[in-house]
């Protein structure tokens, strides 16, 4: 099955008279954010070696974005996919595993919050979190080809737009709590 890319046009920031395509696919959006998470985890690991306190500050921003992302997936994409399947099927298992991996990430993040960045446990715990998150991102992206088949182009755009709104709301709520 051929996958369509859903896009609209937007003015380029560098050249307002030039229009550029903006993707409106939930899968493209999530994959883009996954790449940002991978970069952030590498950056935090590098910075930690020089300055654990600065790494902790970068980690707190990463954690807010990661949780906002995971919560938005669970509020938008995952329920939509679960509506399209039957309990015990491959799709059902994949989505439910994703929820559990989010839960594991939250547990590790909560533990990291309680550890001083100068403590060697912080570095070890962050490494475990990084490995868990990387596994989840890789696995989820492997599923995207299959998952795309369950959403029509209009459903893809709808879930995308709802995901963006939920993610932004989650981020704002987290920032206000800190």
mmCIF file with all atom_site columns, C-alpha atoms in Angstrom:
data_model
loop_
_atom_site.group_PDB
_atom_site.id
_atom_site.type_symbol
_atom_site.label_atom_id
_atom_site.label_alt_id
_atom_site.label_comp_id
_atom_site.label_asym_id
_atom_site.label_entity_id
_atom_site.label_seq_id
_atom_site.pdbx_PDB_ins_code
_atom_site.Cartn_x
_atom_site.Cartn_y
_atom_site.Cartn_z
_atom_site.occupancy
_atom_site.B_iso_or_equiv
_atom_site.pdbx_formal_charge
_atom_site.auth_seq_id
_atom_site.auth_comp_id
_atom_site.auth_asym_id
_atom_site.auth_atom_id
_atom_site.pdbx_PDB_model_num
ATOM 1   C CA . UNK A 1 1   ? 0.000  0.000   0.000  1.00 0.00 ? 1   UNK A CA 1
ATOM 2   C CA . UNK A 1 2   ? 1.368  3.376   -0.951 1.00 0.00 ? 2   UNK A CA 1
ATOM 3   C CA . UNK A 1 3   ? 1.610  5.905   1.868  1.00 0.00 ? 3   UNK A CA 1
ATOM 4   C CA . UNK A 1 4   ? 0.604  9.449   1.121  1.00 0.00 ? 4   UNK A CA 1
ATOM 5   C CA . UNK A 1 5   ? 2.407  12.381  2.672  1.00 0.00 ? 5   UNK A CA 1
ATOM 6   C CA . UNK A 1 6   ? -0.012 14.933  4.024  1.00 0.00 ? 6   UNK A CA 1
ATOM 7   C CA . UNK A 1 7   ? 1.255  18.461  3.855  1.00 0.00 ? 7   UNK A CA 1
ATOM 8   C CA . UNK A 1 8   ? 0.255  22.044  3.829  1.00 0.00 ? 8   UNK A CA 1
ATOM 9   C CA . UNK A 1 9   ? 2.366  24.998  2.864  1.00 0.00 ? 9   UNK A CA 1
ATOM 10  C CA . UNK A 1 10  ? 3.895  27.525  5.178  1.00 0.00 ? 10  UNK A CA 1
ATOM 11  C CA . UNK A 1 11  ? 6.052  30.569  4.647  1.00 0.00 ? 11  UNK A CA 1
ATOM 12  C CA . UNK A 1 12  ? 9.759  29.961  5.010  1.00 0.00 ? 12  UNK A CA 1
ATOM 13  C CA . UNK A 1 13  ? 11.284 31.678  8.066  1.00 0.00 ? 13  UNK A CA 1
ATOM 14  C CA . UNK A 1 14  ? 14.323 32.753  6.058  1.00 0.00 ? 14  UNK A CA 1
ATOM 15  C CA . UNK A 1 15  ? 12.328 33.844  3.000  1.00 0.00 ? 15  UNK A CA 1
ATOM 16  C CA . UNK A 1 16  ? 8.685  34.713  3.823  1.00 0.00 ? 16  UNK A CA 1
ATOM 17  C CA . UNK A 1 17  ? 7.713  34.923  0.151  1.00 0.00 ? 17  UNK A CA 1
ATOM 18  C CA . UNK A 1 18  ? 8.756  31.296  -0.402 1.00 0.00 ? 18  UNK A CA 1
ATOM 19  C CA . UNK A 1 19  ? 6.318  28.539  0.571  1.00 0.00 ? 19  UNK A CA 1
ATOM 20  C CA . UNK A 1 20  ? 7.626  25.247  1.943  1.00 0.00 ? 20  UNK A CA 1
ATOM 21  C CA . UNK A 1 21  ? 5.801  21.979  2.579  1.00 0.00 ? 21  UNK A CA 1
ATOM 22  C CA . UNK A 1 22  ? 4.944  21.205  6.201  1.00 0.00 ? 22  UNK A CA 1
ATOM 23  C CA . UNK A 1 23  ? 4.194  17.577  7.022  1.00 0.00 ? 23  UNK A CA 1
ATOM 24  C CA . UNK A 1 24  ? 0.955  16.731  8.783  1.00 0.00 ? 24  UNK A CA 1
ATOM 25  C CA . UNK A 1 25  ? 1.570  13.040  9.355  1.00 0.00 ? 25  UNK A CA 1
ATOM 26  C CA . UNK A 1 26  ? 1.600  11.815  12.944 1.00 0.00 ? 26  UNK A CA 1
ATOM 27  C CA . UNK A 1 27  ? 4.329  9.333   12.053 1.00 0.00 ? 27  UNK A CA 1
ATOM 28  C CA . UNK A 1 28  ? 6.581  11.967  10.467 1.00 0.00 ? 28  UNK A CA 1
ATOM 29  C CA . UNK A 1 29  ? 6.088  14.249  13.469 1.00 0.00 ? 29  UNK A CA 1
ATOM 30  C CA . UNK A 1 30  ? 6.904  11.525  15.987 1.00 0.00 ? 30  UNK A CA 1
ATOM 31  C CA . UNK A 1 31  ? 9.950  10.367  14.035 1.00 0.00 ? 31  UNK A CA 1
ATOM 32  C CA . UNK A 1 32  ? 11.227 13.959  13.882 1.00 0.00 ? 32  UNK A CA 1
ATOM 33  C CA . UNK A 1 33  ? 10.853 14.324  17.630 1.00 0.00 ? 33  UNK A CA 1
ATOM 34  C CA . UNK A 1 34  ? 12.523 10.954  18.198 1.00 0.00 ? 34  UNK A CA 1
ATOM 35  C CA . UNK A 1 35  ? 15.586 12.298  16.356 1.00 0.00 ? 35  UNK A CA 1
ATOM 36  C CA . UNK A 1 36  ? 15.594 15.323  18.679 1.00 0.00 ? 36  UNK A CA 1
ATOM 37  C CA . UNK A 1 37  ? 15.467 13.008  21.713 1.00 0.00 ? 37  UNK A CA 1
ATOM 38  C CA . UNK A 1 38  ? 18.417 10.981  20.432 1.00 0.00 ? 38  UNK A CA 1
ATOM 39  C CA . UNK A 1 39  ? 20.468 14.163  19.997 1.00 0.00 ? 39  UNK A CA 1
ATOM 40  C CA . UNK A 1 40  ? 19.496 15.427  23.444 1.00 0.00 ? 40  UNK A CA 1
ATOM 41  C CA . UNK A 1 41  ? 20.495 12.162  25.129 1.00 0.00 ? 41  UNK A CA 1
ATOM 42  C CA . UNK A 1 42  ? 23.899 12.219  23.424 1.00 0.00 ? 42  UNK A CA 1
ATOM 43  C CA . UNK A 1 43  ? 24.388 15.872  24.341 1.00 0.00 ? 43  UNK A CA 1
ATOM 44  C CA . UNK A 1 44  ? 23.492 15.258  28.001 1.00 0.00 ? 44  UNK A CA 1
ATOM 45  C CA . UNK A 1 45  ? 25.920 12.332  28.153 1.00 0.00 ? 45  UNK A CA 1
ATOM 46  C CA . UNK A 1 46  ? 28.737 14.469  26.670 1.00 0.00 ? 46  UNK A CA 1
ATOM 47  C CA . UNK A 1 47  ? 28.030 17.446  28.919 1.00 0.00 ? 47  UNK A CA 1
ATOM 48  C CA . UNK A 1 48  ? 27.866 15.253  32.034 1.00 0.00 ? 48  UNK A CA 1
ATOM 49  C CA . UNK A 1 49  ? 31.555 14.390  31.693 1.00 0.00 ? 49  UNK A CA 1
ATOM 50  C CA . UNK A 1 50  ? 32.479 18.095  31.940 1.00 0.00 ? 50  UNK A CA 1
ATOM 51  C CA . UNK A 1 51  ? 29.746 19.491  34.161 1.00 0.00 ? 51  UNK A CA 1
ATOM 52  C CA . UNK A 1 52  ? 27.163 17.249  35.897 1.00 0.00 ? 52  UNK A CA 1
ATOM 53  C CA . UNK A 1 53  ? 25.085 20.233  37.088 1.00 0.00 ? 53  UNK A CA 1
ATOM 54  C CA . UNK A 1 54  ? 24.692 21.594  33.548 1.00 0.00 ? 54  UNK A CA 1
ATOM 55  C CA . UNK A 1 55  ? 23.822 18.090  32.341 1.00 0.00 ? 55  UNK A CA 1
ATOM 56  C CA . UNK A 1 56  ? 21.088 17.883  34.974 1.00 0.00 ? 56  UNK A CA 1
ATOM 57  C CA . UNK A 1 57  ? 19.586 21.174  33.741 1.00 0.00 ? 57  UNK A CA 1
ATOM 58  C CA . UNK A 1 58  ? 19.613 19.881  30.144 1.00 0.00 ? 58  UNK A CA 1
ATOM 59  C CA . UNK A 1 59  ? 18.138 16.612  31.389 1.00 0.00 ? 59  UNK A CA 1
ATOM 60  C CA . UNK A 1 60  ? 15.225 18.410  33.080 1.00 0.00 ? 60  UNK A CA 1
ATOM 61  C CA . UNK A 1 61  ? 14.288 20.074  29.777 1.00 0.00 ? 61  UNK A CA 1
ATOM 62  C CA . UNK A 1 62  ? 14.651 16.714  27.987 1.00 0.00 ? 62  UNK A CA 1
ATOM 63  C CA . UNK A 1 63  ? 12.485 15.007  30.596 1.00 0.00 ? 63  UNK A CA 1
ATOM 64  C CA . UNK A 1 64  ? 9.686  17.559  30.197 1.00 0.00 ? 64  UNK A CA 1
ATOM 65  C CA . UNK A 1 65  ? 9.715  17.160  26.414 1.00 0.00 ? 65  UNK A CA 1
ATOM 66  C CA . UNK A 1 66  ? 9.913  13.342  26.617 1.00 0.00 ? 66  UNK A CA 1
ATOM 67  C CA . UNK A 1 67  ? 7.019  13.062  29.058 1.00 0.00 ? 67  UNK A CA 1
ATOM 68  C CA . UNK A 1 68  ? 4.908  15.518  27.059 1.00 0.00 ? 68  UNK A CA 1
ATOM 69  C CA . UNK A 1 69  ? 5.576  13.417  23.950 1.00 0.00 ? 69  UNK A CA 1
ATOM 70  C CA . UNK A 1 70  ? 4.776  10.086  25.623 1.00 0.00 ? 70  UNK A CA 1
ATOM 71  C CA . UNK A 1 71  ? 1.619  11.412  27.263 1.00 0.00 ? 71  UNK A CA 1
ATOM 72  C CA . UNK A 1 72  ? 0.477  12.891  23.938 1.00 0.00 ? 72  UNK A CA 1
ATOM 73  C CA . UNK A 1 73  ? 1.033  9.540   22.190 1.00 0.00 ? 73  UNK A CA 1
ATOM 74  C CA . UNK A 1 74  ? -1.008 7.805   24.882 1.00 0.00 ? 74  UNK A CA 1
ATOM 75  C CA . UNK A 1 75  ? -3.797 10.387  24.592 1.00 0.00 ? 75  UNK A CA 1
ATOM 76  C CA . UNK A 1 76  ? -4.006 10.441  20.791 1.00 0.00 ? 76  UNK A CA 1
ATOM 77  C CA . UNK A 1 77  ? -2.220 7.864   18.618 1.00 0.00 ? 77  UNK A CA 1
ATOM 78  C CA . UNK A 1 78  ? -2.336 4.830   20.889 1.00 0.00 ? 78  UNK A CA 1
ATOM 79  C CA . UNK A 1 79  ? -6.095 4.952   21.622 1.00 0.00 ? 79  UNK A CA 1
ATOM 80  C CA . UNK A 1 80  ? -6.793 5.516   17.936 1.00 0.00 ? 80  UNK A CA 1
ATOM 81  C CA . UNK A 1 81  ? -4.796 2.418   17.029 1.00 0.00 ? 81  UNK A CA 1
ATOM 82  C CA . UNK A 1 82  ? -6.417 0.362   19.796 1.00 0.00 ? 82  UNK A CA 1
ATOM 83  C CA . UNK A 1 83  ? -9.838 1.253   18.381 1.00 0.00 ? 83  UNK A CA 1
ATOM 84  C CA . UNK A 1 84  ? -8.736 -0.332  15.098 1.00 0.00 ? 84  UNK A CA 1
ATOM 85  C CA . UNK A 1 85  ? -7.727 -3.689  16.549 1.00 0.00 ? 85  UNK A CA 1
ATOM 86  C CA . UNK A 1 86  ? -8.764 -6.638  18.695 1.00 0.00 ? 86  UNK A CA 1
ATOM 87  C CA . UNK A 1 87  ? -7.185 -7.544  22.039 1.00 0.00 ? 87  UNK A CA 1
ATOM 88  C CA . UNK A 1 88  ? -4.320 -10.006 21.586 1.00 0.00 ? 88  UNK A CA 1
ATOM 89  C CA . UNK A 1 89  ? -3.467 -9.082  18.005 1.00 0.00 ? 89  UNK A CA 1
ATOM 90  C CA . UNK A 1 90  ? -0.009 -7.930  16.974 1.00 0.00 ? 90  UNK A CA 1
ATOM 91  C CA . UNK A 1 91  ? -1.109 -4.284  16.784 1.00 0.00 ? 91  UNK A CA 1
ATOM 92  C CA . UNK A 1 92  ? -2.750 -4.483  20.210 1.00 0.00 ? 92  UNK A CA 1
ATOM 93  C CA . UNK A 1 93  ? 0.399  -6.031  21.727 1.00 0.00 ? 93  UNK A CA 1
ATOM 94  C CA . UNK A 1 94  ? 2.672  -3.414  20.132 1.00 0.00 ? 94  UNK A CA 1
ATOM 95  C CA . UNK A 1 95  ? 0.615  -0.483  21.392 1.00 0.00 ? 95  UNK A CA 1
ATOM 96  C CA . UNK A 1 96  ? 0.283  -1.901  24.908 1.00 0.00 ? 96  UNK A CA 1
ATOM 97  C CA . UNK A 1 97  ? 4.028  -2.589  25.024 1.00 0.00 ? 97  UNK A CA 1
ATOM 98  C CA . UNK A 1 98  ? 4.608  1.046   24.076 1.00 0.00 ? 98  UNK A CA 1
ATOM 99  C CA . UNK A 1 99  ? 2.489  2.166   27.035 1.00 0.00 ? 99  UNK A CA 1
ATOM 100 C CA . UNK A 1 100 ? 4.526  -0.056  29.369 1.00 0.00 ? 100 UNK A CA 1
ATOM 101 C CA . UNK A 1 101 ? 7.788  1.294   27.971 1.00 0.00 ? 101 UNK A CA 1
ATOM 102 C CA . UNK A 1 102 ? 6.534  4.823   28.666 1.00 0.00 ? 102 UNK A CA 1
ATOM 103 C CA . UNK A 1 103 ? 5.760  3.722   32.225 1.00 0.00 ? 103 UNK A CA 1
ATOM 104 C CA . UNK A 1 104 ? 9.271  2.305   32.640 1.00 0.00 ? 104 UNK A CA 1
ATOM 105 C CA . UNK A 1 105 ? 10.752 5.562   31.352 1.00 0.00 ? 105 UNK A CA 1
ATOM 106 C CA . UNK A 1 106 ? 8.684  7.527   33.879 1.00 0.00 ? 106 UNK A CA 1
ATOM 107 C CA . UNK A 1 107 ? 9.879  5.298   36.731 1.00 0.00 ? 107 UNK A CA 1
ATOM 108 C CA . UNK A 1 108 ? 13.513 5.789   35.741 1.00 0.00 ? 108 UNK A CA 1
ATOM 109 C CA . UNK A 1 109 ? 13.008 9.542   35.329 1.00 0.00 ? 109 UNK A CA 1
ATOM 110 C CA . UNK A 1 110 ? 11.380 9.769   38.771 1.00 0.00 ? 110 UNK A CA 1
ATOM 111 C CA . UNK A 1 111 ? 14.376 7.969   40.275 1.00 0.00 ? 111 UNK A CA 1
ATOM 112 C CA . UNK A 1 112 ? 16.787 10.296  38.459 1.00 0.00 ? 112 UNK A CA 1
ATOM 113 C CA . UNK A 1 113 ? 14.957 13.278  39.937 1.00 0.00 ? 113 UNK A CA 1
ATOM 114 C CA . UNK A 1 114 ? 15.898 12.046  43.411 1.00 0.00 ? 114 UNK A CA 1
ATOM 115 C CA . UNK A 1 115 ? 19.634 11.678  42.698 1.00 0.00 ? 115 UNK A CA 1
ATOM 116 C CA . UNK A 1 116 ? 22.182 14.474  42.795 1.00 0.00 ? 116 UNK A CA 1
ATOM 117 C CA . UNK A 1 117 ? 23.946 14.820  39.427 1.00 0.00 ? 117 UNK A CA 1
ATOM 118 C CA . UNK A 1 118 ? 27.329 14.506  41.158 1.00 0.00 ? 118 UNK A CA 1
ATOM 119 C CA . UNK A 1 119 ? 26.399 11.041  42.431 1.00 0.00 ? 119 UNK A CA 1
ATOM 120 C CA . UNK A 1 120 ? 27.799 8.239   40.201 1.00 0.00 ? 120 UNK A CA 1
ATOM 121 C CA . UNK A 1 121 ? 24.353 6.604   40.365 1.00 0.00 ? 121 UNK A CA 1
ATOM 122 C CA . UNK A 1 122 ? 22.979 9.497   38.292 1.00 0.00 ? 122 UNK A CA 1
ATOM 123 C CA . UNK A 1 123 ? 25.224 8.698   35.337 1.00 0.00 ? 123 UNK A CA 1
ATOM 124 C CA . UNK A 1 124 ? 24.408 4.980   35.531 1.00 0.00 ? 124 UNK A CA 1
ATOM 125 C CA . UNK A 1 125 ? 20.671 5.607   35.863 1.00 0.00 ? 125 UNK A CA 1
ATOM 126 C CA . UNK A 1 126 ? 20.711 8.056   32.942 1.00 0.00 ? 126 UNK A CA 1
ATOM 127 C CA . UNK A 1 127 ? 22.542 5.460   30.822 1.00 0.00 ? 127 UNK A CA 1
ATOM 128 C CA . UNK A 1 128 ? 19.812 2.903   31.605 1.00 0.00 ? 128 UNK A CA 1
ATOM 129 C CA . UNK A 1 129 ? 17.117 5.474   30.783 1.00 0.00 ? 129 UNK A CA 1
ATOM 130 C CA . UNK A 1 130 ? 18.885 6.285   27.508 1.00 0.00 ? 130 UNK A CA 1
ATOM 131 C CA . UNK A 1 131 ? 19.079 2.604   26.535 1.00 0.00 ? 131 UNK A CA 1
ATOM 132 C CA . UNK A 1 132 ? 15.415 2.090   27.385 1.00 0.00 ? 132 UNK A CA 1
ATOM 133 C CA . UNK A 1 133 ? 14.307 5.181   25.452 1.00 0.00 ? 133 UNK A CA 1
ATOM 134 C CA . UNK A 1 134 ? 16.467 4.291   22.426 1.00 0.00 ? 134 UNK A CA 1
ATOM 135 C CA . UNK A 1 135 ? 14.978 0.778   22.393 1.00 0.00 ? 135 UNK A CA 1
ATOM 136 C CA . UNK A 1 136 ? 11.464 2.231   22.516 1.00 0.00 ? 136 UNK A CA 1
ATOM 137 C CA . UNK A 1 137 ? 12.138 4.788   19.771 1.00 0.00 ? 137 UNK A CA 1
ATOM 138 C CA . UNK A 1 138 ? 13.702 2.185   17.469 1.00 0.00 ? 138 UNK A CA 1
ATOM 139 C CA . UNK A 1 139 ? 10.910 -0.310  18.042 1.00 0.00 ? 139 UNK A CA 1
ATOM 140 C CA . UNK A 1 140 ? 8.152  2.248   17.597 1.00 0.00 ? 140 UNK A CA 1
ATOM 141 C CA . UNK A 1 141 ? 9.670  3.497   14.335 1.00 0.00 ? 141 UNK A CA 1
ATOM 142 C CA . UNK A 1 142 ? 9.879  -0.097  13.085 1.00 0.00 ? 142 UNK A CA 1
ATOM 143 C CA . UNK A 1 143 ? 6.125  -0.371  13.700 1.00 0.00 ? 143 UNK A CA 1
ATOM 144 C CA . UNK A 1 144 ? 5.242  2.823   11.842 1.00 0.00 ? 144 UNK A CA 1
ATOM 145 C CA . UNK A 1 145 ? 5.115  1.152   8.423  1.00 0.00 ? 145 UNK A CA 1
ATOM 146 C CA . UNK A 1 146 ? 2.519  -1.293  9.731  1.00 0.00 ? 146 UNK A CA 1
ATOM 147 C CA . UNK A 1 147 ? 0.657  1.273   11.828 1.00 0.00 ? 147 UNK A CA 1
ATOM 148 C CA . UNK A 1 148 ? 0.221  3.664   8.871  1.00 0.00 ? 148 UNK A CA 1
ATOM 149 C CA . UNK A 1 149 ? -2.121 1.147   7.266  1.00 0.00 ? 149 UNK A CA 1
ATOM 150 C CA . UNK A 1 150 ? -4.609 1.581   10.089 1.00 0.00 ? 150 UNK A CA 1
ATOM 151 C CA . UNK A 1 151 ? -5.119 5.320   9.545  1.00 0.00 ? 151 UNK A CA 1
ATOM 152 C CA . UNK A 1 152 ? -6.656 6.951   6.505  1.00 0.00 ? 152 UNK A CA 1
ATOM 153 C CA . UNK A 1 153 ? -5.007 10.193  5.328  1.00 0.00 ? 153 UNK A CA 1
ATOM 154 C CA . UNK A 1 154 ? -7.670 12.267  7.089  1.00 0.00 ? 154 UNK A CA 1
ATOM 155 C CA . UNK A 1 155 ? -7.314 10.228  10.297 1.00 0.00 ? 155 UNK A CA 1
ATOM 156 C CA . UNK A 1 156 ? -3.530 10.660  10.127 1.00 0.00 ? 156 UNK A CA 1
ATOM 157 C CA . UNK A 1 157 ? -3.936 14.455  9.920  1.00 0.00 ? 157 UNK A CA 1
ATOM 158 C CA . UNK A 1 158 ? -6.524 14.451  12.712 1.00 0.00 ? 158 UNK A CA 1
ATOM 159 C CA . UNK A 1 159 ? -4.315 12.400  15.053 1.00 0.00 ? 159 UNK A CA 1
ATOM 160 C CA . UNK A 1 160 ? -1.328 14.588  14.111 1.00 0.00 ? 160 UNK A CA 1
ATOM 161 C CA . UNK A 1 161 ? -3.167 17.789  15.000 1.00 0.00 ? 161 UNK A CA 1
ATOM 162 C CA . UNK A 1 162 ? -4.504 16.328  18.254 1.00 0.00 ? 162 UNK A CA 1
ATOM 163 C CA . UNK A 1 163 ? -1.014 15.054  19.135 1.00 0.00 ? 163 UNK A CA 1
ATOM 164 C CA . UNK A 1 164 ? 0.492  18.529  18.650 1.00 0.00 ? 164 UNK A CA 1
ATOM 165 C CA . UNK A 1 165 ? -2.185 20.127  20.827 1.00 0.00 ? 165 UNK A CA 1
ATOM 166 C CA . UNK A 1 166 ? -1.829 17.497  23.564 1.00 0.00 ? 166 UNK A CA 1
ATOM 167 C CA . UNK A 1 167 ? 1.967  17.696  23.531 1.00 0.00 ? 167 UNK A CA 1
ATOM 168 C CA . UNK A 1 168 ? 1.918  21.488  23.841 1.00 0.00 ? 168 UNK A CA 1
ATOM 169 C CA . UNK A 1 169 ? -0.626 21.355  26.653 1.00 0.00 ? 169 UNK A CA 1
ATOM 170 C CA . UNK A 1 170 ? 1.473  18.732  28.466 1.00 0.00 ? 170 UNK A CA 1
ATOM 171 C CA . UNK A 1 171 ? 4.631  20.846  28.107 1.00 0.00 ? 171 UNK A CA 1
ATOM 172 C CA . UNK A 1 172 ? 2.934  23.982  29.423 1.00 0.00 ? 172 UNK A CA 1
ATOM 173 C CA . UNK A 1 173 ? 1.497  22.101  32.388 1.00 0.00 ? 173 UNK A CA 1
ATOM 174 C CA . UNK A 1 174 ? 4.923  20.608  33.215 1.00 0.00 ? 174 UNK A CA 1
ATOM 175 C CA . UNK A 1 175 ? 6.663  23.981  32.943 1.00 0.00 ? 175 UNK A CA 1
ATOM 176 C CA . UNK A 1 176 ? 4.111  25.589  35.246 1.00 0.00 ? 176 UNK A CA 1
ATOM 177 C CA . UNK A 1 177 ? 4.684  22.808  37.803 1.00 0.00 ? 177 UNK A CA 1
ATOM 178 C CA . UNK A 1 178 ? 8.431  23.493  37.919 1.00 0.00 ? 178 UNK A CA 1
#
